[in-house]
XYZ file of C-alpha atoms in Angstrom:
662
model
C 0.150 0.061 -0.069
C 1.453 3.317 -1.008
C 1.846 5.665 1.909
C 1.482 9.635 1.065
C 3.383 11.767 3.493
C 3.524 15.637 3.301
C 6.953 17.402 3.168
C 5.964 19.057 6.560
C 6.640 15.702 8.344
C 10.010 15.417 6.791
C 11.110 18.865 7.680
C 9.230 19.868 10.886
C 12.253 18.748 13.226
C 14.536 20.929 11.231
C 12.154 23.956 11.646
C 11.960 23.479 15.433
C 15.665 22.984 15.910
C 15.832 26.568 14.179
C 13.517 27.902 16.311
C 15.076 26.491 19.692
C 18.657 27.011 18.574
C 19.361 23.582 20.068
C 21.391 20.811 18.736
C 23.976 18.184 19.578
C 23.718 14.803 20.660
C 20.672 13.298 22.058
C 22.128 10.816 24.772
C 23.068 13.628 27.270
C 26.650 12.289 27.292
C 25.448 9.581 29.699
C 26.937 6.713 28.008
C 29.624 5.404 25.569
C 29.181 2.903 22.639
C 29.420 -0.814 23.468
C 28.154 -3.024 26.449
C 29.601 -1.066 29.026
C 27.784 2.101 27.745
C 24.314 0.260 27.564
C 24.883 -0.980 31.126
C 25.764 2.714 32.240
C 22.842 4.151 30.334
C 20.302 1.486 31.670
C 21.867 2.402 35.219
C 20.797 5.918 34.810
C 17.392 5.440 33.347
C 14.389 6.672 35.360
C 11.754 4.123 35.971
C 9.208 6.145 37.898
C 9.130 9.619 36.296
C 7.608 12.764 38.210
C 6.809 15.854 36.320
C 4.848 19.031 37.174
C 2.127 20.746 35.355
C 0.583 23.983 36.516
C -2.780 23.703 38.520
C -4.272 26.133 35.759
C -3.600 23.154 33.290
C -6.276 20.765 34.861
C -8.022 18.591 32.444
C -11.616 18.838 31.991
C -12.749 15.740 30.278
C -11.610 12.245 30.080
C -13.375 11.902 26.675
C -10.649 12.157 24.029
C -13.294 12.800 21.332
C -14.648 15.987 23.159
C -11.349 17.226 23.974
C -10.048 20.450 22.224
C -7.702 21.959 24.724
C -3.988 21.059 25.236
C -4.636 20.510 28.854
C -6.991 17.732 28.108
C -4.872 16.392 25.224
C -1.492 16.402 27.014
C -3.030 13.829 29.498
C -5.263 11.699 27.070
C -2.637 10.864 24.400
C -0.957 8.470 26.644
C -4.115 6.713 27.673
C -5.892 6.350 24.233
C -4.283 5.714 20.698
C -5.704 6.496 17.480
C -4.739 5.331 13.886
C -1.447 6.934 13.560
C 1.275 8.676 15.594
C 4.510 10.322 14.911
C 8.121 9.960 15.558
C 10.945 12.136 16.793
C 11.398 13.816 13.426
C 7.446 14.644 13.066
C 6.817 11.737 10.480
C 3.725 9.714 10.666
C 4.267 6.252 11.724
C 2.035 3.183 12.467
C -0.300 3.031 15.657
C -3.206 1.134 15.475
C -3.063 1.245 11.868
C 0.028 -0.556 10.814
C -0.562 0.243 7.082
C -2.232 2.991 5.211
C -2.376 5.039 2.063
C -4.219 6.376 -0.907
C -4.515 5.342 -4.593
C -6.272 8.381 -5.797
C -4.401 11.400 -4.671
C -6.311 11.659 -1.383
C -9.780 11.186 -2.483
C -9.872 7.672 -0.784
C -7.855 6.636 2.179
C -7.511 3.090 3.564
C -6.334 1.936 6.917
C -5.433 -1.379 7.777
C -5.576 -1.941 11.497
C -3.254 -4.415 13.542
C -4.946 -7.255 15.626
C -4.650 -7.662 18.987
C -5.065 -4.210 20.221
C -7.108 -4.327 23.570
C -9.303 -2.091 25.516
C -8.950 -2.470 29.047
C -10.090 -0.869 32.324
C -8.130 1.187 34.972
C -6.731 -2.010 36.350
C -5.402 -3.253 32.918
C -8.149 -6.043 32.813
C -9.211 -6.890 29.370
C -12.550 -5.571 28.073
C -12.708 -5.916 24.450
C -10.782 -5.931 21.185
C -10.396 -2.482 19.461
C -11.795 -3.032 15.837
C -12.680 -1.129 12.695
C -16.235 -0.592 14.157
C -14.815 1.360 16.994
C -13.395 3.972 14.608
C -16.899 4.187 12.996
C -18.507 4.694 16.540
C -15.957 7.312 17.371
C -16.774 9.295 13.981
C -20.473 9.098 14.707
C -20.027 10.618 18.143
C -18.045 13.437 16.924
C -20.628 14.132 14.093
C -23.415 13.923 16.442
C -24.379 17.172 17.656
C -26.284 16.059 20.759
C -23.565 13.638 21.820
C -20.190 15.863 21.219
C -21.617 19.473 21.384
C -19.929 20.379 18.043
C -16.361 19.541 19.354
C -13.748 18.634 16.944
C -16.394 18.564 13.911
C -14.501 21.229 11.969
C -11.936 18.693 10.376
C -14.271 15.858 9.364
C -16.985 18.251 7.948
C -14.799 19.718 5.787
C -13.102 16.309 4.521
C -15.275 13.486 4.788
C -18.183 12.729 2.418
C -21.540 13.124 4.070
C -20.150 14.365 7.619
C -21.652 17.870 7.359
C -24.982 16.319 6.254
C -25.059 13.968 9.065
C -24.133 16.629 11.660
C -27.029 18.970 10.421
C -29.286 15.848 10.319
C -28.567 15.145 14.215
C -29.249 18.825 14.890
C -32.938 18.327 13.555
C -33.550 15.557 16.085
C -34.533 15.860 19.739
C -31.712 15.005 22.088
C -33.272 11.724 22.955
C -33.322 10.712 19.440
C -29.855 11.575 18.305
C -28.299 9.988 21.331
C -29.969 6.728 20.407
C -28.256 6.690 17.092
C -25.182 4.373 16.412
C -22.780 3.630 13.917
C -23.548 -0.035 13.250
C -24.480 -1.650 9.730
C -27.410 -0.190 8.319
C -27.587 2.764 10.526
C -28.310 6.329 9.302
C -24.741 7.146 9.885
C -23.408 4.397 7.591
C -26.079 5.685 5.120
C -24.849 9.110 4.925
C -21.216 9.278 5.965
C -18.351 8.403 3.531
C -16.803 5.622 5.973
C -16.632 2.009 5.187
C -15.365 -1.190 7.508
C -15.170 -3.732 5.073
C -13.734 -6.105 7.765
C -12.953 -5.951 11.466
C -9.415 -4.596 10.570
C -10.024 -2.140 7.598
C -11.191 1.409 7.709
C -11.881 3.282 4.594
C -12.564 7.134 4.506
C -14.125 8.701 1.371
C -13.189 12.486 1.129
C -15.331 15.144 -0.406
C -12.381 16.070 -2.893
C -8.660 15.111 -3.044
C -6.990 15.546 0.405
C -3.510 14.621 0.294
C -2.777 15.684 3.743
C -5.915 13.538 5.271
C -3.570 11.166 6.937
C -2.172 13.881 8.882
C -5.666 13.859 10.707
C -5.224 10.372 11.816
C -2.865 11.650 14.636
C -5.685 13.695 15.941
C -8.779 12.962 18.122
C -11.353 13.714 15.527
C -10.636 10.171 14.161
C -10.055 8.499 17.343
C -11.894 5.204 18.445
C -14.676 4.581 20.791
C -16.042 1.327 22.054
C -19.903 1.040 21.772
C -19.552 -1.432 24.617
C -17.998 1.074 26.849
C -20.898 3.483 26.139
C -23.443 0.771 26.902
C -21.607 -0.013 30.259
C -21.672 3.535 31.250
C -25.401 3.801 30.776
C -25.245 5.715 27.352
C -23.784 9.342 26.059
C -24.463 10.940 29.334
C -22.442 8.363 31.147
C -19.728 9.010 28.702
C -19.754 12.629 29.049
C -19.152 12.484 32.879
C -16.880 9.510 32.729
C -13.591 9.400 34.768
C -10.210 7.532 34.956
C -11.895 4.909 37.053
C -14.559 3.796 34.718
C -13.194 4.747 31.175
C -11.637 2.310 28.765
C -7.918 2.646 27.590
C -6.149 1.221 24.803
C -3.005 3.505 25.103
C 0.440 3.101 26.873
C -0.901 3.883 30.391
C -3.893 3.726 32.401
C -4.751 6.420 34.905
C -4.671 4.557 38.184
C -5.117 7.828 40.506
C -6.503 11.143 40.042
C -6.738 13.819 42.584
C -8.164 16.943 41.015
C -5.846 19.782 41.267
C -3.455 17.807 42.988
C -1.898 14.679 41.452
C -2.334 11.896 38.543
C -0.488 8.679 38.452
C -0.146 7.027 34.950
C 0.713 3.241 35.151
C 2.234 1.101 32.403
C -0.420 -0.751 30.761
C 0.708 -4.482 30.587
C -1.848 -5.120 27.692
C -0.411 -2.498 25.400
C -0.189 -3.610 21.669
C 3.401 -2.018 21.389
C 5.495 -4.485 23.388
C 8.732 -3.225 22.010
C 8.534 0.376 23.124
C 10.138 1.939 26.086
C 7.650 3.129 28.908
C 7.918 4.250 32.685
C 6.501 1.918 35.173
C 4.712 4.990 36.605
C 4.513 8.608 35.619
C 3.351 10.881 38.611
C 2.054 14.398 37.393
C 1.971 16.880 40.338
C -0.143 19.768 40.002
C 1.629 23.190 41.079
C 0.681 26.657 41.635
C 3.547 27.819 39.679
C 6.832 27.105 38.091
C 8.407 28.662 41.309
C 6.948 25.920 43.354
C 8.099 23.408 40.549
C 11.718 24.633 40.802
C 11.689 24.106 44.466
C 10.522 20.716 44.203
C 13.387 19.985 41.462
C 15.997 21.510 43.689
C 14.638 19.104 46.356
C 14.906 16.067 43.967
C 10.959 15.592 43.967
C 10.795 16.253 40.322
C 12.671 15.008 37.327
C 11.693 18.204 35.047
C 10.866 21.852 35.414
C 10.219 24.682 33.050
C 12.211 27.791 33.960
C 10.878 31.232 34.369
C 12.655 34.586 33.876
C 14.011 34.878 37.361
C 15.054 31.393 37.516
C 17.014 31.448 34.192
C 18.694 34.841 35.154
C 19.702 33.765 38.456
C 21.321 30.491 36.934
C 22.662 31.961 33.781
C 24.529 34.947 35.508
C 26.454 32.601 37.925
C 28.782 30.042 36.437
C 29.298 28.460 39.956
C 25.469 27.911 40.254
C 24.635 24.185 40.809
C 22.416 24.036 37.966
C 24.566 26.408 35.539
C 25.759 23.614 33.391
C 22.353 21.884 33.327
C 20.527 24.764 31.471
C 18.876 23.193 28.516
C 16.419 24.174 25.845
C 12.826 23.346 26.509
C 10.853 21.357 23.823
C 9.472 24.110 21.594
C 5.945 24.489 21.739
C 3.815 23.545 18.609
C 1.518 26.499 19.344
C 1.435 29.778 17.563
C 0.288 32.506 20.182
C -1.820 35.506 19.382
C -3.981 38.202 20.899
C -7.430 37.037 20.171
C -9.753 40.174 20.405
C -13.146 39.777 21.589
C -15.599 41.841 19.250
C -18.712 41.232 21.534
C -17.462 42.052 24.878
C -19.710 42.067 28.002
C -19.359 43.823 31.326
C -19.626 41.811 34.642
C -23.392 42.618 34.911
C -24.086 41.329 31.573
C -24.367 44.488 29.606
C -22.559 45.290 26.387
C -19.234 47.053 26.650
C -19.755 49.513 23.911
C -16.506 51.485 24.726
C -14.539 48.486 23.875
C -16.627 46.861 21.095
C -16.662 50.270 19.198
C -13.001 50.737 19.431
C -11.840 47.299 18.641
C -14.134 47.116 15.401
C -11.855 50.382 14.337
C -9.013 49.062 12.139
C -6.788 52.145 13.014
C -7.107 51.228 16.790
C -5.918 47.789 16.058
C -3.061 48.690 13.692
C -1.941 51.043 16.516
C -1.440 47.721 18.438
C 0.296 46.037 15.553
C 2.859 48.684 14.893
C 3.218 49.863 18.426
C 3.516 46.781 20.713
C 7.225 46.033 21.470
C 6.978 42.695 23.316
C 10.557 41.933 23.854
C 10.413 42.256 27.470
C 7.355 40.042 27.446
C 9.441 37.577 25.461
C 12.085 37.547 28.333
C 9.447 35.740 30.615
C 10.083 32.586 28.827
C 13.343 33.001 27.264
C 15.866 35.390 29.028
C 18.638 34.212 27.443
C 17.565 34.365 23.731
C 14.319 36.281 23.717
C 13.767 37.171 20.158
C 13.574 33.500 19.281
C 10.023 33.852 20.726
C 9.159 36.511 18.122
C 6.146 35.756 16.273
C 4.718 37.649 13.021
C 2.190 35.033 11.780
C -0.763 33.091 12.686
C 0.308 29.676 11.229
C 3.042 28.009 13.291
C 6.514 27.573 11.448
C 7.149 24.267 10.052
C 3.594 22.932 9.400
C 4.092 22.577 5.681
C 6.489 23.315 3.004
C 6.416 24.122 -0.723
C 7.932 21.505 -3.237
C 11.157 23.471 -3.394
C 11.427 23.441 0.491
C 10.137 26.838 1.270
C 8.481 26.958 4.641
C 4.912 28.298 4.583
C 5.266 31.278 6.705
C 8.017 32.477 4.540
C 5.045 33.076 1.871
C 3.066 35.003 4.322
C 6.196 37.048 5.287
C 6.607 37.742 1.755
C 3.108 38.920 1.150
C 3.118 41.193 4.190
C 6.189 42.877 3.066
C 8.088 42.064 6.348
C 11.741 42.269 6.902
C 13.334 38.774 7.892
C 13.672 38.732 11.733
C 17.107 40.229 13.055
C 17.100 38.411 16.420
C 17.447 41.750 18.112
C 14.440 43.913 17.567
C 10.933 43.095 16.599
C 10.675 43.458 12.968
C 7.007 44.895 12.764
C 7.378 47.709 15.329
C 7.167 51.197 13.798
C 6.761 53.855 16.033
C 5.988 56.504 13.237
C 3.061 54.207 11.748
C 1.845 53.435 15.290
C 1.637 57.088 16.043
C -0.108 57.915 12.813
C -2.877 54.988 13.231
C -3.150 56.139 17.004
C -4.004 59.583 16.022
C -6.324 58.477 13.326
C -8.104 56.057 15.660
C -8.552 58.808 18.495
C -10.071 61.164 15.787
C -12.451 58.475 14.450
C -13.513 57.059 17.723
C -13.893 60.047 19.702
C -16.644 61.400 17.096
C -18.370 58.233 17.879
C -18.444 58.785 21.523
C -15.649 56.436 22.581
C -13.688 57.692 25.771
C -9.986 57.529 26.337
C -7.994 55.452 27.482
C -9.957 52.662 26.304
C -9.945 49.970 29.081
C -8.750 46.393 28.125
C -9.733 43.562 30.489
C -7.119 40.980 30.545
C -7.803 37.876 32.898
C -5.200 35.743 34.746
C -5.419 32.937 37.239
C -5.909 34.530 40.796
C -3.384 32.023 42.587
C -0.716 32.367 39.994
C 2.063 34.826 40.826
C 3.774 33.893 37.732
C 0.905 34.885 35.542
C 0.532 38.027 37.430
C 4.174 38.887 36.966
C 3.841 38.292 33.152
C 0.522 40.334 33.024
C 2.382 43.140 34.836
C 5.190 43.084 32.142
C 2.493 42.929 29.469
C 0.858 46.018 30.870
C 4.189 47.871 30.698
C 4.588 46.814 27.005
C 1.085 48.363 26.367
C 1.953 51.430 28.163
C 5.289 51.971 26.589
C 3.985 51.280 23.066
C 0.521 52.598 22.956
C 0.551 55.379 25.620
C -1.405 55.608 28.905
C -3.717 58.150 27.137
C -4.661 55.539 24.498
C -5.159 51.977 26.227
C -5.292 51.032 29.822
C -4.815 47.517 30.768
C -7.201 45.963 33.595
C -5.453 42.892 34.979
C -8.383 40.901 36.523
C -8.481 37.317 37.888
C -10.500 34.242 37.686
C -10.510 31.323 40.211
C -10.497 28.236 38.369
C -11.695 27.964 34.869
C -11.073 30.775 32.290
C -13.576 29.304 29.894
C -16.480 29.177 32.425
C -15.712 32.272 34.486
C -14.435 34.573 31.637
C -14.552 33.583 27.962
C -18.188 32.008 28.068
C -19.660 35.020 29.575
C -17.738 37.354 27.113
C -15.569 39.377 29.801
C -12.265 39.495 28.056
C -11.121 42.218 25.866
C -8.512 39.859 24.404
C -7.055 36.334 25.225
C -3.380 35.228 24.610
C -3.970 31.927 23.391
C -2.316 29.568 20.798
C -3.370 27.093 18.272
C -1.589 23.987 17.535
C -2.611 22.171 14.281
C -4.903 19.026 14.383
C -3.623 18.144 10.970
C -1.060 19.177 8.423
C -2.473 21.988 6.377
C -2.838 25.777 6.802
C -6.772 25.364 6.767
C -6.772 24.106 10.030
C -5.320 27.213 11.428
C -6.972 29.849 9.006
C -10.440 28.238 9.278
C -10.534 28.837 12.971
C -11.116 32.388 12.201
C -13.492 32.362 9.412
C -16.797 34.115 9.819
C -19.979 32.303 9.869
C -19.106 28.648 10.345
C -20.148 27.452 13.940
C -17.005 25.212 13.970
C -14.669 27.918 13.693
C -13.134 27.572 17.006
C -11.941 31.279 17.673
C -14.973 32.834 15.795
C -17.405 30.994 17.865
C -15.683 30.743 21.140
C -13.278 33.619 21.700
C -13.700 36.568 19.093
C -17.585 36.161 19.079
C -17.407 37.819 15.537
C -20.382 35.693 14.553
C -22.629 37.506 17.215
C -21.523 40.989 15.757
C -24.447 42.685 13.732
C -24.144 45.512 10.943
C -26.096 48.058 13.129
C -23.279 50.567 12.852
C -20.887 51.523 10.015
C -17.984 50.390 12.044
C -19.409 46.955 12.550
C -20.265 46.608 8.836
C -16.598 47.709 7.974
C -15.399 44.867 10.336
C -17.637 42.383 9.086
C -16.900 43.030 5.338
C -13.106 42.454 6.238
C -14.028 39.271 8.076
C -16.216 38.102 5.191
C -13.563 38.871 2.538
C -11.032 37.034 4.457
C -13.416 33.984 4.787
C -13.896 34.208 0.942
C -10.263 34.063 0.578
C -9.820 30.926 2.699
C -12.559 29.188 1.102
C -11.014 29.691 -2.321
C -7.696 28.497 -1.120
C -9.230 25.338 0.150
C -10.579 24.391 -3.157
C -7.013 24.003 -4.643
C -6.339 20.430 -4.099
C -4.392 19.418 -7.144
C -1.255 21.654 -6.535
C -0.076 22.191 -3.147
C 2.200 24.855 -4.123
C -0.669 27.034 -5.460
C -2.651 25.906 -2.360
C -0.228 27.145 -0.074
C 0.233 30.468 -1.979
C -3.583 31.216 -1.874
C -3.574 30.467 2.052
C -0.573 32.873 2.441
C -2.508 35.496 0.611
C -5.480 34.941 3.131
C -3.207 34.794 6.218
C -1.462 38.003 5.101
C -4.993 39.695 4.606
C -5.963 38.613 8.251
C -2.898 40.085 9.744
C -2.559 43.250 7.639
C -6.071 44.021 9.060
C -5.213 42.932 12.391
C -8.150 40.825 12.836
C -5.967 38.822 15.314
C -2.435 39.937 16.499
C 0.553 37.607 16.677
C 2.325 37.532 20.054
C 4.795 34.779 20.694
C 6.209 31.238 20.147
C 6.734 29.142 23.186
C 10.356 28.334 23.383
C 12.011 28.567 26.691
C 14.586 26.730 29.037
C 14.383 23.828 31.435
C 16.189 21.617 33.757
C 15.522 18.126 32.660
C 16.146 14.504 33.279
C 14.181 13.669 30.156
C 15.950 14.114 26.846
C 13.380 16.173 24.825
C 15.028 15.136 21.596
C 13.646 11.640 22.125
C 10.090 12.792 22.370
C 7.594 12.674 19.389
C 7.699 15.865 17.629
C 5.100 17.220 15.238
C 3.423 20.553 14.411
C 0.083 18.770 14.164
C -1.929 16.094 16.201
C -1.848 15.377 19.947
C 1.101 12.897 19.896
C 3.906 15.444 21.368
C 3.137 14.530 24.966
C 2.808 10.818 24.594
C 5.058 9.265 27.275
C 6.676 6.678 25.135
C 10.130 5.964 24.134
C 11.531 8.915 26.195
C 15.016 8.697 26.971
C 16.162 9.672 30.619
C 19.261 10.411 32.726
C 18.851 10.579 36.458
C 21.974 12.972 36.574
C 20.234 15.284 34.222
C 21.144 16.577 30.621
C 23.781 19.390 30.383
C 24.091 22.450 28.353
C 27.085 20.714 26.859
C 25.491 17.727 25.627
C 22.563 19.966 24.124
C 25.209 22.118 22.175
C 24.004 25.286 23.890
C 26.697 25.942 26.359
C 28.256 28.707 24.199
C 24.920 30.460 24.136
C 24.632 30.318 28.009
C 28.223 31.343 28.200
C 27.686 34.476 26.007
C 24.656 35.510 27.993
C 26.565 35.142 31.355
C 29.458 37.334 29.835
C 26.946 39.967 28.663
C 25.239 40.172 32.116
C 28.288 39.973 34.353
């Protein structure tokens, strides 16, 4: 069977290495070749790993089909497997599907499943075989409006035959009728949707058009399996929605044998796991911490095996060659997320009233362009990367390294050319232009004052109440806004939420903007740019953060904003129609993305590229710019003595920082 792999998968690792500035060996210098080296390496391996995650990153669902947040997927990816996964170079490799391919340039995709994959309970007791029918059940669940609340539908409805029609059909039903539907032979789902299971170990997807990148979606949750037997055991769809670690079924590398919300999770190696040759930990304990400062203290005391470092910690260590951790500063694994300022165009006040002052201001393009040209975020970048802050500079919406043209040109380079931006110089932000910022500020104040807007315009920005790290970062951001825009133009109000930013802030429309990132679900720009389209309810940011779909044309400024969004949406739709020439497809998307950014419908912020102390070799992890695999705790190499700057090829970079700040 012919396997089709996009160029993104072959080159993604190289792109990430450029971003992170890391290189060198991947064994941490802990062993040498030969038998004695192998013994020494095994001696230093960690069997029971302990890692931290911030309390604000608590997972909210155990149903992988419902999960759309990194906070959920970073846990669930080790508990449930899908069709494909990725390797350390970002290339697709077999998972439950041991072979896959297309014979018609992506119109039809066939996945051959391996036999012997088992569903187990939390105690690793066998429940059932994982078969092709489970992938049909999973897709029906995703496409069923009353079962999955529209989560994760954007990918299948734009790719798979009949998916949109089936989703629309379920919306016409009562909740009771829709929840009774199944994906069995002869079902309405089988009648309408382009999925076949010719036998227990073959799944065939029929696409709406040629989708040469469809197999990259097989690493994302939209195509994950679900056992109908588990649904029945839990009492139906409502039981699945509320399932937990103790009653869910697993087919992944681990089961979660202990879960204390906001406190601790314990992952235990699944002895029934299909991949008997992979390396796994006996247990992985995830400790939920209030901040990186707490995690650092736990690492110091030997209670953790990894910690991300904040600005103060990096600065303290890197300035002192005698610090006990000086030689152990290593680049953290670069995030696959491209972070943006996502503006709210339909903001509410805390009493539920419309925030007319903010909404009128943010609808004004000159107001947004003043932000674009005025904000120098260099000091904000230092919060995550004090040694090399400008590596965090982001001028795009799509993440670097997602896709490449046939001649090897990285996609965001096309966007840069469309925008007319200079190449990043590594010293100052390339888009900051004080003259243009002042011109747009003056224009905005004149236009908006005539509309009754009062200045400074107050922008509400929310952080978790218990996080000192978040407060410190917010204060730096506030100073950047003050310096770049002026206190007479914008005032940042730092506000707090207690537990859930979605429930307490975003859903009630209280935010002026959020700083949020998108990591691709599959390898194509559509997955990024489609999230900002006007109209579709499955456009994630439009429907859940910017609320542009709720804006009406009652005022001239709103009409101008909506016209801009509609033109952008048209450009994305036209780009998506190009399936026979990927180079032309990417060029069309680059034009649409440049339009999005030139009109500052969203504002690029940063890349997540920091520093860490780690006893886990980041180079041994799965790494791709799409899917949920990057956090899967499988085949990770470890060294209980920790990895060093020298072994990671960054010792000179640390030394240069030390000398510059002596």
